[in-house]
């Protein structure tokens, strides 16, 4: 049954409100899920280390307070559901959530990654209604994550070759997740969400450069050079290595297809990369930093 945002009366005089915990609730997809639920009148609890109560994946004593009074959860693991060991933590959280009374779990997972599929299985096994939202490379990585700095510096160096990727907009991911969190017909489904077109990273960076009206180029690099460049910028070595491993795993052509999921679930087309690039450019996020051009990445 669809969840309603209305008050639910339990055992006489006590009123409780069905609430959704949105993990990574200040991140690329989570903050959009928070807005989408709030716009529909669903009470939301933001899952974040800075929220009250705080939620920290690395401190499981924070999980139970965050789950109190919650009946549904958007599960976006940090740093990544595809990183080694993620499934153990995601499974422990999902089991606790169900023990705390959560009846609906919506997991964000990476398309084509083995550990992310183990996360999916762990959520499926937890005993609640579940929906998996699988996504490709999130478009907003270019403007709301570390790639923004590379775009501003003018060289986006990544170990991803020239494979086609159906870049997936965080707005589409969030809208599909909100539909699954609130509506009927999503339980036991895997929603494989992609954008409407395949683009190589060179294509994507070209569209960003055109929208930002400046020179920005894509530079294919080896995983080793990528890791060295990230750690040189202060990124922890473990994270950099795991990210390089994930990129090597999924950018081999296995994700080079588009799906009709957004159209099917939402009744509208997915957001095109060019529309994203135009709107992001207008915010100034890709404007060149003042001063001399930065050293090319790596
Ligand atoms: N990036 C991609 O291209 C991609 C593609 C497919 C799937 N995914 C999946 O997307 C998920 C991440 O979602 P996202 O990209 O929307 O998030 P994100 O933008 O990476 O958001 C980071 C969020 O995680 C929170 N966070 C950071 N460290 C945390 C910790 N130790 N404990 C709890 N929360 C923490 C941050 O909040 P605070 O700093 O306030 O705590 C923030 O809300 C991953 O599980 C990944 O598997 C990503």
mmCIF file of C-alpha atoms and ligand atoms in Angstrom:
data_model
loop_
_atom_site.group_PDB
_atom_site.id
_atom_site.type_symbol
_atom_site.label_atom_id
_atom_site.label_comp_id
_atom_site.label_asym_id
_atom_site.label_seq_id
_atom_site.Cartn_x
_atom_site.Cartn_y
_atom_site.Cartn_z
ATOM 1 C CA UNK A 1 0.000 0.000 0.000
ATOM 2 C CA UNK A 2 1.157 3.539 -0.683
ATOM 3 C CA UNK A 3 2.387 5.383 2.365
ATOM 4 C CA UNK A 4 0.428 8.446 3.353
ATOM 5 C CA UNK A 5 1.906 11.537 4.922
ATOM 6 C CA UNK A 6 -1.015 11.845 7.330
ATOM 7 C CA UNK A 7 -0.896 11.321 11.067
ATOM 8 C CA UNK A 8 -1.273 7.722 12.165
ATOM 9 C CA UNK A 9 -3.032 7.014 15.465
ATOM 10 C CA UNK A 10 -1.742 4.193 17.598
ATOM 11 C CA UNK A 11 -3.352 2.724 20.684
ATOM 12 C CA UNK A 12 -5.572 5.537 21.887
ATOM 13 C CA UNK A 13 -4.253 9.057 22.386
ATOM 14 C CA UNK A 14 -0.747 8.796 21.036
ATOM 15 C CA UNK A 15 -0.170 10.171 17.563
ATOM 16 C CA UNK A 16 2.845 9.103 15.562
ATOM 17 C CA UNK A 17 3.876 10.318 12.168
ATOM 18 C CA UNK A 18 5.346 8.000 9.576
ATOM 19 C CA UNK A 19 8.790 9.383 8.901
ATOM 20 C CA UNK A 20 11.412 8.637 6.275
ATOM 21 C CA UNK A 21 15.101 8.533 7.126
ATOM 22 C CA UNK A 22 17.124 9.798 4.155
ATOM 23 C CA UNK A 23 20.739 8.727 4.411
ATOM 24 C CA UNK A 24 23.340 10.882 2.670
ATOM 25 C CA UNK A 25 20.517 13.390 3.099
ATOM 26 C CA UNK A 26 22.812 16.349 2.422
ATOM 27 C CA UNK A 27 24.440 14.718 -0.626
ATOM 28 C CA UNK A 28 23.795 14.730 -4.376
ATOM 29 C CA UNK A 29 20.780 12.434 -4.410
ATOM 30 C CA UNK A 30 19.741 12.521 -0.739
ATOM 31 C CA UNK A 31 19.086 16.248 -0.517
ATOM 32 C CA UNK A 32 16.863 15.972 -3.581
ATOM 33 C CA UNK A 33 15.019 13.027 -2.008
ATOM 34 C CA UNK A 34 14.542 15.150 1.127
ATOM 35 C CA UNK A 35 13.028 17.993 -0.945
ATOM 36 C CA UNK A 36 10.848 15.613 -2.944
ATOM 37 C CA UNK A 37 9.402 13.993 0.176
ATOM 38 C CA UNK A 38 8.913 17.317 1.943
ATOM 39 C CA UNK A 39 7.104 18.711 -1.122
ATOM 40 C CA UNK A 40 4.659 15.789 -0.868
ATOM 41 C CA UNK A 41 4.117 16.374 2.854
ATOM 42 C CA UNK A 42 6.098 13.393 4.095
ATOM 43 C CA UNK A 43 7.985 14.006 7.339
ATOM 44 C CA UNK A 44 11.704 13.464 6.794
ATOM 45 C CA UNK A 45 14.720 12.871 8.974
ATOM 46 C CA UNK A 46 17.993 13.838 7.332
ATOM 47 C CA UNK A 47 20.705 11.204 7.802
ATOM 48 C CA UNK A 48 24.037 13.006 8.114
ATOM 49 C CA UNK A 49 26.857 13.304 10.595
ATOM 50 C CA UNK A 50 25.769 16.916 11.117
ATOM 51 C CA UNK A 51 22.073 16.141 11.710
ATOM 52 C CA UNK A 52 20.351 15.877 15.087
ATOM 53 C CA UNK A 53 20.476 13.019 15.903
ATOM 54 C CA UNK A 54 23.638 12.444 13.866
ATOM 55 C CA UNK A 55 24.028 9.400 11.628
ATOM 56 C CA UNK A 56 27.496 8.015 10.956
ATOM 57 C CA UNK A 57 28.063 4.843 8.929
ATOM 58 C CA UNK A 58 31.306 4.379 10.826
ATOM 59 C CA UNK A 59 29.670 4.535 14.268
ATOM 60 C CA UNK A 60 26.836 2.022 14.559
ATOM 61 C CA UNK A 61 25.758 3.439 17.928
ATOM 62 C CA UNK A 62 24.298 6.381 15.946
ATOM 63 C CA UNK A 63 22.049 4.140 13.828
ATOM 64 C CA UNK A 64 19.330 3.243 16.322
ATOM 65 C CA UNK A 65 18.608 6.842 17.449
ATOM 66 C CA UNK A 66 18.353 7.875 13.785
ATOM 67 C CA UNK A 67 15.878 5.033 13.144
ATOM 68 C CA UNK A 68 13.528 5.868 16.029
ATOM 69 C CA UNK A 69 10.008 6.635 14.770
ATOM 70 C CA UNK A 70 10.979 5.876 11.194
ATOM 71 C CA UNK A 71 8.993 3.576 8.892
ATOM 72 C CA UNK A 72 10.913 3.931 5.639
ATOM 73 C CA UNK A 73 14.511 4.636 4.685
ATOM 74 C CA UNK A 74 16.485 5.781 1.641
ATOM 75 C CA UNK A 75 19.775 3.942 1.933
ATOM 76 C CA UNK A 76 22.713 5.642 0.219
ATOM 77 C CA UNK A 77 25.927 4.250 1.634
ATOM 78 C CA UNK A 78 28.981 6.415 2.032
ATOM 79 C CA UNK A 79 31.512 6.314 0.503
ATOM 80 C CA UNK A 80 30.147 3.869 -2.080
ATOM 81 C CA UNK A 81 28.029 0.734 -2.204
ATOM 82 C CA UNK A 82 30.531 -0.689 -4.694
ATOM 83 C CA UNK A 83 33.563 -0.352 -2.419
ATOM 84 C CA UNK A 84 34.899 -3.563 -0.810
ATOM 85 C CA UNK A 85 33.094 -4.449 2.426
ATOM 86 C CA UNK A 86 30.099 -2.162 1.867
ATOM 87 C CA UNK A 87 27.588 -5.026 1.885
ATOM 88 C CA UNK A 88 28.436 -6.067 5.445
ATOM 89 C CA UNK A 89 27.714 -2.579 6.765
ATOM 90 C CA UNK A 90 24.641 -2.008 4.597
ATOM 91 C CA UNK A 91 23.250 -5.413 5.639
ATOM 92 C CA UNK A 92 23.812 -4.698 9.341
ATOM 93 C CA UNK A 93 22.013 -1.369 8.941
ATOM 94 C CA UNK A 94 19.108 -2.889 7.003
ATOM 95 C CA UNK A 95 18.620 -5.620 9.615
ATOM 96 C CA UNK A 96 18.622 -3.074 12.442
ATOM 97 C CA UNK A 97 16.219 -0.865 10.523
ATOM 98 C CA UNK A 98 13.718 -3.701 10.189
ATOM 99 C CA UNK A 99 14.149 -4.590 13.885
ATOM 100 C CA UNK A 100 13.380 -0.923 14.676
ATOM 101 C CA UNK A 101 10.126 -1.037 12.678
ATOM 102 C CA UNK A 102 11.150 0.139 9.218
ATOM 103 C CA UNK A 103 8.885 -1.457 6.628
ATOM 104 C CA UNK A 104 10.225 -0.023 3.386
ATOM 105 C CA UNK A 105 13.856 0.234 2.242
ATOM 106 C CA UNK A 106 15.010 1.917 -0.964
ATOM 107 C CA UNK A 107 18.672 1.323 -1.771
ATOM 108 C CA UNK A 108 20.798 3.397 -4.146
ATOM 109 C CA UNK A 109 23.300 1.111 -5.884
ATOM 110 C CA UNK A 110 25.833 1.334 -8.688
ATOM 111 C CA UNK A 111 25.007 -0.340 -12.014
ATOM 112 C CA UNK A 112 27.289 -3.224 -12.850
ATOM 113 C CA UNK A 113 29.366 -3.432 -9.645
ATOM 114 C CA UNK A 114 29.741 -6.727 -7.778
ATOM 115 C CA UNK A 115 29.853 -5.309 -4.241
ATOM 116 C CA UNK A 116 26.839 -3.105 -4.956
ATOM 117 C CA UNK A 117 24.932 -6.248 -5.948
ATOM 118 C CA UNK A 118 25.912 -7.778 -2.618
ATOM 119 C CA UNK A 119 24.462 -4.658 -0.938
ATOM 120 C CA UNK A 120 21.264 -5.205 -2.921
ATOM 121 C CA UNK A 121 21.056 -8.791 -1.708
ATOM 122 C CA UNK A 122 21.644 -7.727 1.898
ATOM 123 C CA UNK A 123 18.762 -5.241 1.686
ATOM 124 C CA UNK A 124 16.528 -7.815 -0.004
ATOM 125 C CA UNK A 125 17.273 -10.276 2.798
ATOM 126 C CA UNK A 126 16.439 -7.834 5.615
ATOM 127 C CA UNK A 127 12.704 -8.574 5.566
ATOM 128 C CA UNK A 128 11.153 -5.206 4.623
ATOM 129 C CA UNK A 129 9.560 -4.164 1.336
ATOM 130 C CA UNK A 130 12.572 -3.289 -0.797
ATOM 131 C CA UNK A 131 13.313 -1.407 -3.979
ATOM 132 C CA UNK A 132 16.733 -1.035 -5.574
ATOM 133 C CA UNK A 133 17.521 2.095 -7.569
ATOM 134 C CA UNK A 134 20.556 1.323 -9.724
ATOM 135 C CA UNK A 135 22.287 4.318 -11.245
ATOM 136 C CA UNK A 136 25.042 5.047 -13.700
ATOM 137 C CA UNK A 137 27.674 7.735 -13.210
ATOM 138 C CA UNK A 138 25.868 10.574 -11.481
ATOM 139 C CA UNK A 139 25.913 13.668 -13.678
ATOM 140 C CA UNK A 140 26.268 15.974 -10.675
ATOM 141 C CA UNK A 141 29.686 14.434 -9.917
ATOM 142 C CA UNK A 142 30.907 17.160 -12.302
ATOM 143 C CA UNK A 143 29.445 20.015 -10.240
ATOM 144 C CA UNK A 144 28.758 18.746 -6.706
ATOM 145 C CA UNK A 145 31.730 16.434 -6.097
ATOM 146 C CA UNK A 146 35.488 16.437 -6.573
ATOM 147 C CA UNK A 147 35.251 16.571 -10.375
ATOM 148 C CA UNK A 148 34.046 20.186 -10.106
ATOM 149 C CA UNK A 149 37.542 21.197 -9.057
ATOM 150 C CA UNK A 150 39.006 19.423 -12.094
ATOM 151 C CA UNK A 151 36.533 21.129 -14.430
ATOM 152 C CA UNK A 152 37.490 24.501 -12.934
ATOM 153 C CA UNK A 153 41.179 23.643 -13.432
ATOM 154 C CA UNK A 154 40.432 22.883 -17.105
ATOM 155 C CA UNK A 155 41.522 19.218 -17.262
ATOM 156 C CA UNK A 156 39.307 16.319 -16.207
ATOM 157 C CA UNK A 157 41.699 13.375 -15.940
ATOM 158 C CA UNK A 158 40.098 10.001 -15.289
ATOM 159 C CA UNK A 159 41.012 6.346 -15.919
ATOM 160 C CA UNK A 160 37.818 5.595 -17.852
ATOM 161 C CA UNK A 161 38.957 5.426 -21.497
ATOM 162 C CA UNK A 162 36.442 6.199 -24.220
ATOM 163 C CA UNK A 163 33.591 3.979 -23.152
ATOM 164 C CA UNK A 164 29.992 5.188 -23.545
ATOM 165 C CA UNK A 165 28.150 5.922 -20.286
ATOM 166 C CA UNK A 166 24.467 6.809 -19.789
ATOM 167 C CA UNK A 167 25.182 9.638 -17.309
ATOM 168 C CA UNK A 168 22.360 9.624 -14.748
ATOM 169 C CA UNK A 169 20.964 12.846 -13.339
ATOM 170 C CA UNK A 170 20.551 13.064 -9.561
ATOM 171 C CA UNK A 171 17.123 14.644 -10.121
ATOM 172 C CA UNK A 172 15.950 11.501 -11.932
ATOM 173 C CA UNK A 173 17.455 9.203 -9.295
ATOM 174 C CA UNK A 174 15.763 11.173 -6.516
ATOM 175 C CA UNK A 175 12.377 11.305 -8.259
ATOM 176 C CA UNK A 176 12.435 7.531 -8.808
ATOM 177 C CA UNK A 177 13.481 6.991 -5.187
ATOM 178 C CA UNK A 178 10.678 9.234 -3.909
ATOM 179 C CA UNK A 179 8.177 7.307 -6.041
ATOM 180 C CA UNK A 180 9.457 4.049 -4.544
ATOM 181 C CA UNK A 181 9.406 5.440 -0.997
ATOM 182 C CA UNK A 182 5.860 6.740 -1.208
ATOM 183 C CA UNK A 183 3.942 4.884 -3.902
ATOM 184 C CA UNK A 184 2.592 1.478 -4.845
ATOM 185 C CA UNK A 185 4.058 -1.045 -7.247
ATOM 186 C CA UNK A 186 7.758 -0.663 -6.483
ATOM 187 C CA UNK A 187 8.250 -3.403 -3.885
ATOM 188 C CA UNK A 188 10.604 -6.152 -5.043
ATOM 189 C CA UNK A 189 11.669 -4.133 -8.121
ATOM 190 C CA UNK A 190 15.068 -3.089 -9.416
ATOM 191 C CA UNK A 191 14.792 0.321 -11.081
ATOM 192 C CA UNK A 192 17.746 0.595 -13.430
ATOM 193 C CA UNK A 193 17.977 4.358 -13.945
ATOM 194 C CA UNK A 194 19.974 5.935 -16.772
ATOM 195 C CA UNK A 195 20.050 9.157 -18.702
ATOM 196 C CA UNK A 196 18.640 9.326 -22.241
ATOM 197 C CA UNK A 197 21.967 9.144 -24.160
ATOM 198 C CA UNK A 198 25.314 7.411 -24.118
ATOM 199 C CA UNK A 199 28.217 9.852 -23.941
ATOM 200 C CA UNK A 200 31.921 9.213 -23.570
ATOM 201 C CA UNK A 201 33.656 11.239 -20.876
ATOM 202 C CA UNK A 202 35.230 13.266 -23.684
ATOM 203 C CA UNK A 203 31.698 14.038 -24.970
ATOM 204 C CA UNK A 204 30.484 14.971 -21.492
ATOM 205 C CA UNK A 205 33.426 17.269 -20.789
ATOM 206 C CA UNK A 206 32.951 18.797 -24.254
ATOM 207 C CA UNK A 207 29.329 19.619 -23.407
ATOM 208 C CA UNK A 208 30.444 21.140 -20.104
ATOM 209 C CA UNK A 209 33.091 23.248 -21.872
ATOM 210 C CA UNK A 210 30.513 24.490 -24.384
ATOM 211 C CA UNK A 211 28.025 25.357 -21.642
ATOM 212 C CA UNK A 212 30.672 27.033 -19.479
ATOM 213 C CA UNK A 213 32.135 28.834 -22.543
ATOM 214 C CA UNK A 214 35.681 27.925 -21.615
ATOM 215 C CA UNK A 215 38.375 25.428 -22.451
ATOM 216 C CA UNK A 216 37.990 22.196 -20.510
ATOM 217 C CA UNK A 217 39.317 18.876 -21.791
ATOM 218 C CA UNK A 218 39.105 15.235 -20.830
ATOM 219 C CA UNK A 219 42.418 13.456 -20.292
ATOM 220 C CA UNK A 220 42.453 9.645 -20.081
ATOM 221 C CA UNK A 221 45.017 8.519 -17.493
ATOM 222 C CA UNK A 222 46.135 5.222 -15.974
ATOM 223 C CA UNK A 223 44.644 4.144 -12.637
ATOM 224 C CA UNK A 224 48.091 4.576 -11.050
ATOM 225 C CA UNK A 225 48.385 8.168 -12.216
ATOM 226 C CA UNK A 226 44.833 8.849 -11.069
ATOM 227 C CA UNK A 227 45.515 7.505 -7.574
ATOM 228 C CA UNK A 228 48.785 9.444 -7.327
ATOM 229 C CA UNK A 229 47.057 12.649 -8.401
ATOM 230 C CA UNK A 230 44.225 12.232 -5.898
ATOM 231 C CA UNK A 231 46.511 11.420 -2.980
ATOM 232 C CA UNK A 232 48.692 14.369 -3.985
ATOM 233 C CA UNK A 233 45.610 16.533 -3.460
ATOM 234 C CA UNK A 234 45.081 15.140 0.040
ATOM 235 C CA UNK A 235 42.528 12.419 -0.770
ATOM 236 C CA UNK A 236 43.087 9.398 1.534
ATOM 237 C CA UNK A 237 44.967 6.629 -0.292
ATOM 238 C CA UNK A 238 42.374 3.967 0.584
ATOM 239 C CA UNK A 239 39.553 6.004 -0.935
ATOM 240 C CA UNK A 240 41.570 6.859 -4.048
ATOM 241 C CA UNK A 241 42.521 3.209 -4.595
ATOM 242 C CA UNK A 242 38.969 1.959 -4.104
ATOM 243 C CA UNK A 243 37.604 4.615 -6.469
ATOM 244 C CA UNK A 244 40.148 3.650 -9.129
ATOM 245 C CA UNK A 245 39.167 -0.006 -8.621
ATOM 246 C CA UNK A 246 35.495 0.824 -9.085
ATOM 247 C CA UNK A 247 36.145 2.842 -12.247
ATOM 248 C CA UNK A 248 38.226 -0.033 -13.666
ATOM 249 C CA UNK A 249 35.448 -2.481 -12.819
ATOM 250 C CA UNK A 250 32.478 -0.697 -14.355
ATOM 251 C CA UNK A 251 33.912 1.296 -17.273
ATOM 252 C CA UNK A 252 34.550 -1.669 -19.544
ATOM 253 C CA UNK A 253 31.426 -1.241 -21.656
ATOM 254 C CA UNK A 254 29.061 -3.209 -19.413
ATOM 255 C CA UNK A 255 27.007 -0.091 -18.647
ATOM 256 C CA UNK A 256 26.861 1.187 -22.230
ATOM 257 C CA UNK A 257 23.081 1.040 -22.644
ATOM 258 C CA UNK A 258 20.152 3.271 -21.836
ATOM 259 C CA UNK A 259 16.976 2.128 -20.125
ATOM 260 C CA UNK A 260 13.396 3.426 -20.208
ATOM 261 C CA UNK A 261 13.070 3.334 -16.409
ATOM 262 C CA UNK A 262 12.565 7.067 -15.851
ATOM 263 C CA UNK A 263 9.864 7.239 -18.516
ATOM 264 C CA UNK A 264 8.182 4.107 -17.163
ATOM 265 C CA UNK A 265 8.280 5.068 -13.472
ATOM 266 C CA UNK A 266 7.805 8.822 -13.722
ATOM 267 C CA UNK A 267 5.947 9.240 -17.016
ATOM 268 C CA UNK A 268 8.469 11.813 -18.231
ATOM 269 C CA UNK A 269 11.776 11.564 -20.089
ATOM 270 C CA UNK A 270 15.073 11.507 -18.190
ATOM 271 C CA UNK A 271 16.996 14.772 -17.947
ATOM 272 C CA UNK A 272 19.463 15.314 -20.757
ATOM 273 C CA UNK A 273 23.121 16.012 -20.015
ATOM 274 C CA UNK A 274 23.041 19.214 -22.107
ATOM 275 C CA UNK A 275 20.217 20.636 -19.948
ATOM 276 C CA UNK A 276 22.171 19.774 -16.821
ATOM 277 C CA UNK A 277 25.358 21.374 -18.202
ATOM 278 C CA UNK A 278 23.552 24.583 -19.177
ATOM 279 C CA UNK A 279 21.900 24.948 -15.761
ATOM 280 C CA UNK A 280 25.053 24.080 -13.800
ATOM 281 C CA UNK A 281 27.151 26.494 -15.878
ATOM 282 C CA UNK A 282 24.679 29.294 -15.136
ATOM 283 C CA UNK A 283 25.396 28.912 -11.392
ATOM 284 C CA UNK A 284 29.061 29.785 -11.984
ATOM 285 C CA UNK A 285 30.266 26.504 -10.476
ATOM 286 C CA UNK A 286 32.682 25.946 -13.378
ATOM 287 C CA UNK A 287 34.019 29.486 -13.653
ATOM 288 C CA UNK A 288 37.816 29.528 -13.812
ATOM 289 C CA UNK A 289 39.451 30.342 -10.479
ATOM 290 C CA UNK A 290 41.159 33.752 -10.338
ATOM 291 C CA UNK A 291 44.889 33.900 -10.987
ATOM 292 C CA UNK A 292 47.115 31.974 -13.399
ATOM 293 C CA UNK A 293 45.814 28.696 -14.875
ATOM 294 C CA UNK A 294 46.164 25.786 -12.464
ATOM 295 C CA UNK A 295 48.704 23.039 -13.155
ATOM 296 C CA UNK A 296 46.958 20.363 -15.194
ATOM 297 C CA UNK A 297 45.760 17.589 -12.965
ATOM 298 C CA UNK A 298 48.372 14.830 -12.391
HETATM 299 N N1 LIG B 1 28.712 8.866 -7.599
HETATM 300 C C1 LIG B 1 28.183 8.093 -8.529
HETATM 301 O O1 LIG B 1 28.400 8.306 -9.721
HETATM 302 C C2 LIG B 1 27.276 6.953 -8.120
HETATM 303 C C3 LIG B 1 26.696 6.162 -9.121
HETATM 304 C C4 LIG B 1 25.818 5.135 -8.744
HETATM 305 C C5 LIG B 1 25.555 4.926 -7.384
HETATM 306 N N2 LIG B 1 26.160 5.714 -6.437
HETATM 307 C C6 LIG B 1 25.886 5.465 -5.024
HETATM 308 O O2 LIG B 1 25.502 6.670 -4.437
HETATM 309 C C7 LIG B 1 25.731 6.567 -3.038
HETATM 310 C C8 LIG B 1 26.070 7.947 -2.519
HETATM 311 O O3 LIG B 1 24.992 8.771 -2.803
HETATM 312 P P1 LIG B 1 25.230 10.268 -3.243
HETATM 313 O O4 LIG B 1 26.186 10.291 -4.403
HETATM 314 O O5 LIG B 1 23.911 10.915 -3.377
HETATM 315 O O6 LIG B 1 25.958 10.819 -1.949
HETATM 316 P P2 LIG B 1 27.103 11.905 -1.871
HETATM 317 O O7 LIG B 1 26.784 13.098 -2.686
HETATM 318 O O8 LIG B 1 28.394 11.194 -2.054
HETATM 319 O O9 LIG B 1 26.852 12.394 -0.403
HETATM 320 C C9 LIG B 1 27.639 12.353 0.606
HETATM 321 C C10 LIG B 1 26.653 12.274 1.767
HETATM 322 O O10 LIG B 1 27.111 11.281 2.643
HETATM 323 C C11 LIG B 1 27.160 11.828 3.931
HETATM 324 N N3 LIG B 1 28.259 11.198 4.635
HETATM 325 C C12 LIG B 1 29.588 11.342 4.431
HETATM 326 N N4 LIG B 1 30.280 10.562 5.278
HETATM 327 C C13 LIG B 1 29.353 9.912 6.033
HETATM 328 C C14 LIG B 1 29.432 8.984 7.093
HETATM 329 N N5 LIG B 1 30.598 8.541 7.588
HETATM 330 N N6 LIG B 1 28.290 8.535 7.646
HETATM 331 C C15 LIG B 1 27.094 8.988 7.214
HETATM 332 N N7 LIG B 1 26.943 9.857 6.202
HETATM 333 C C16 LIG B 1 28.073 10.326 5.626
HETATM 334 C C17 LIG B 1 27.313 13.321 3.746
HETATM 335 O O11 LIG B 1 26.744 13.997 4.814
HETATM 336 P P3 LIG B 1 27.595 14.621 6.023
HETATM 337 O O12 LIG B 1 28.924 15.044 5.470
HETATM 338 O O13 LIG B 1 26.715 15.745 6.426
HETATM 339 O O14 LIG B 1 27.681 13.524 7.023
HETATM 340 C C18 LIG B 1 26.473 13.555 2.495
HETATM 341 O O15 LIG B 1 25.114 13.678 2.856
HETATM 342 C C19 LIG B 1 26.863 5.556 -2.870
HETATM 343 O O16 LIG B 1 26.461 4.532 -2.010
HETATM 344 C C20 LIG B 1 27.113 5.012 -4.263
HETATM 345 O O17 LIG B 1 27.198 3.610 -4.233
HETATM 346 C C21 LIG B 1 26.997 6.711 -6.775
#
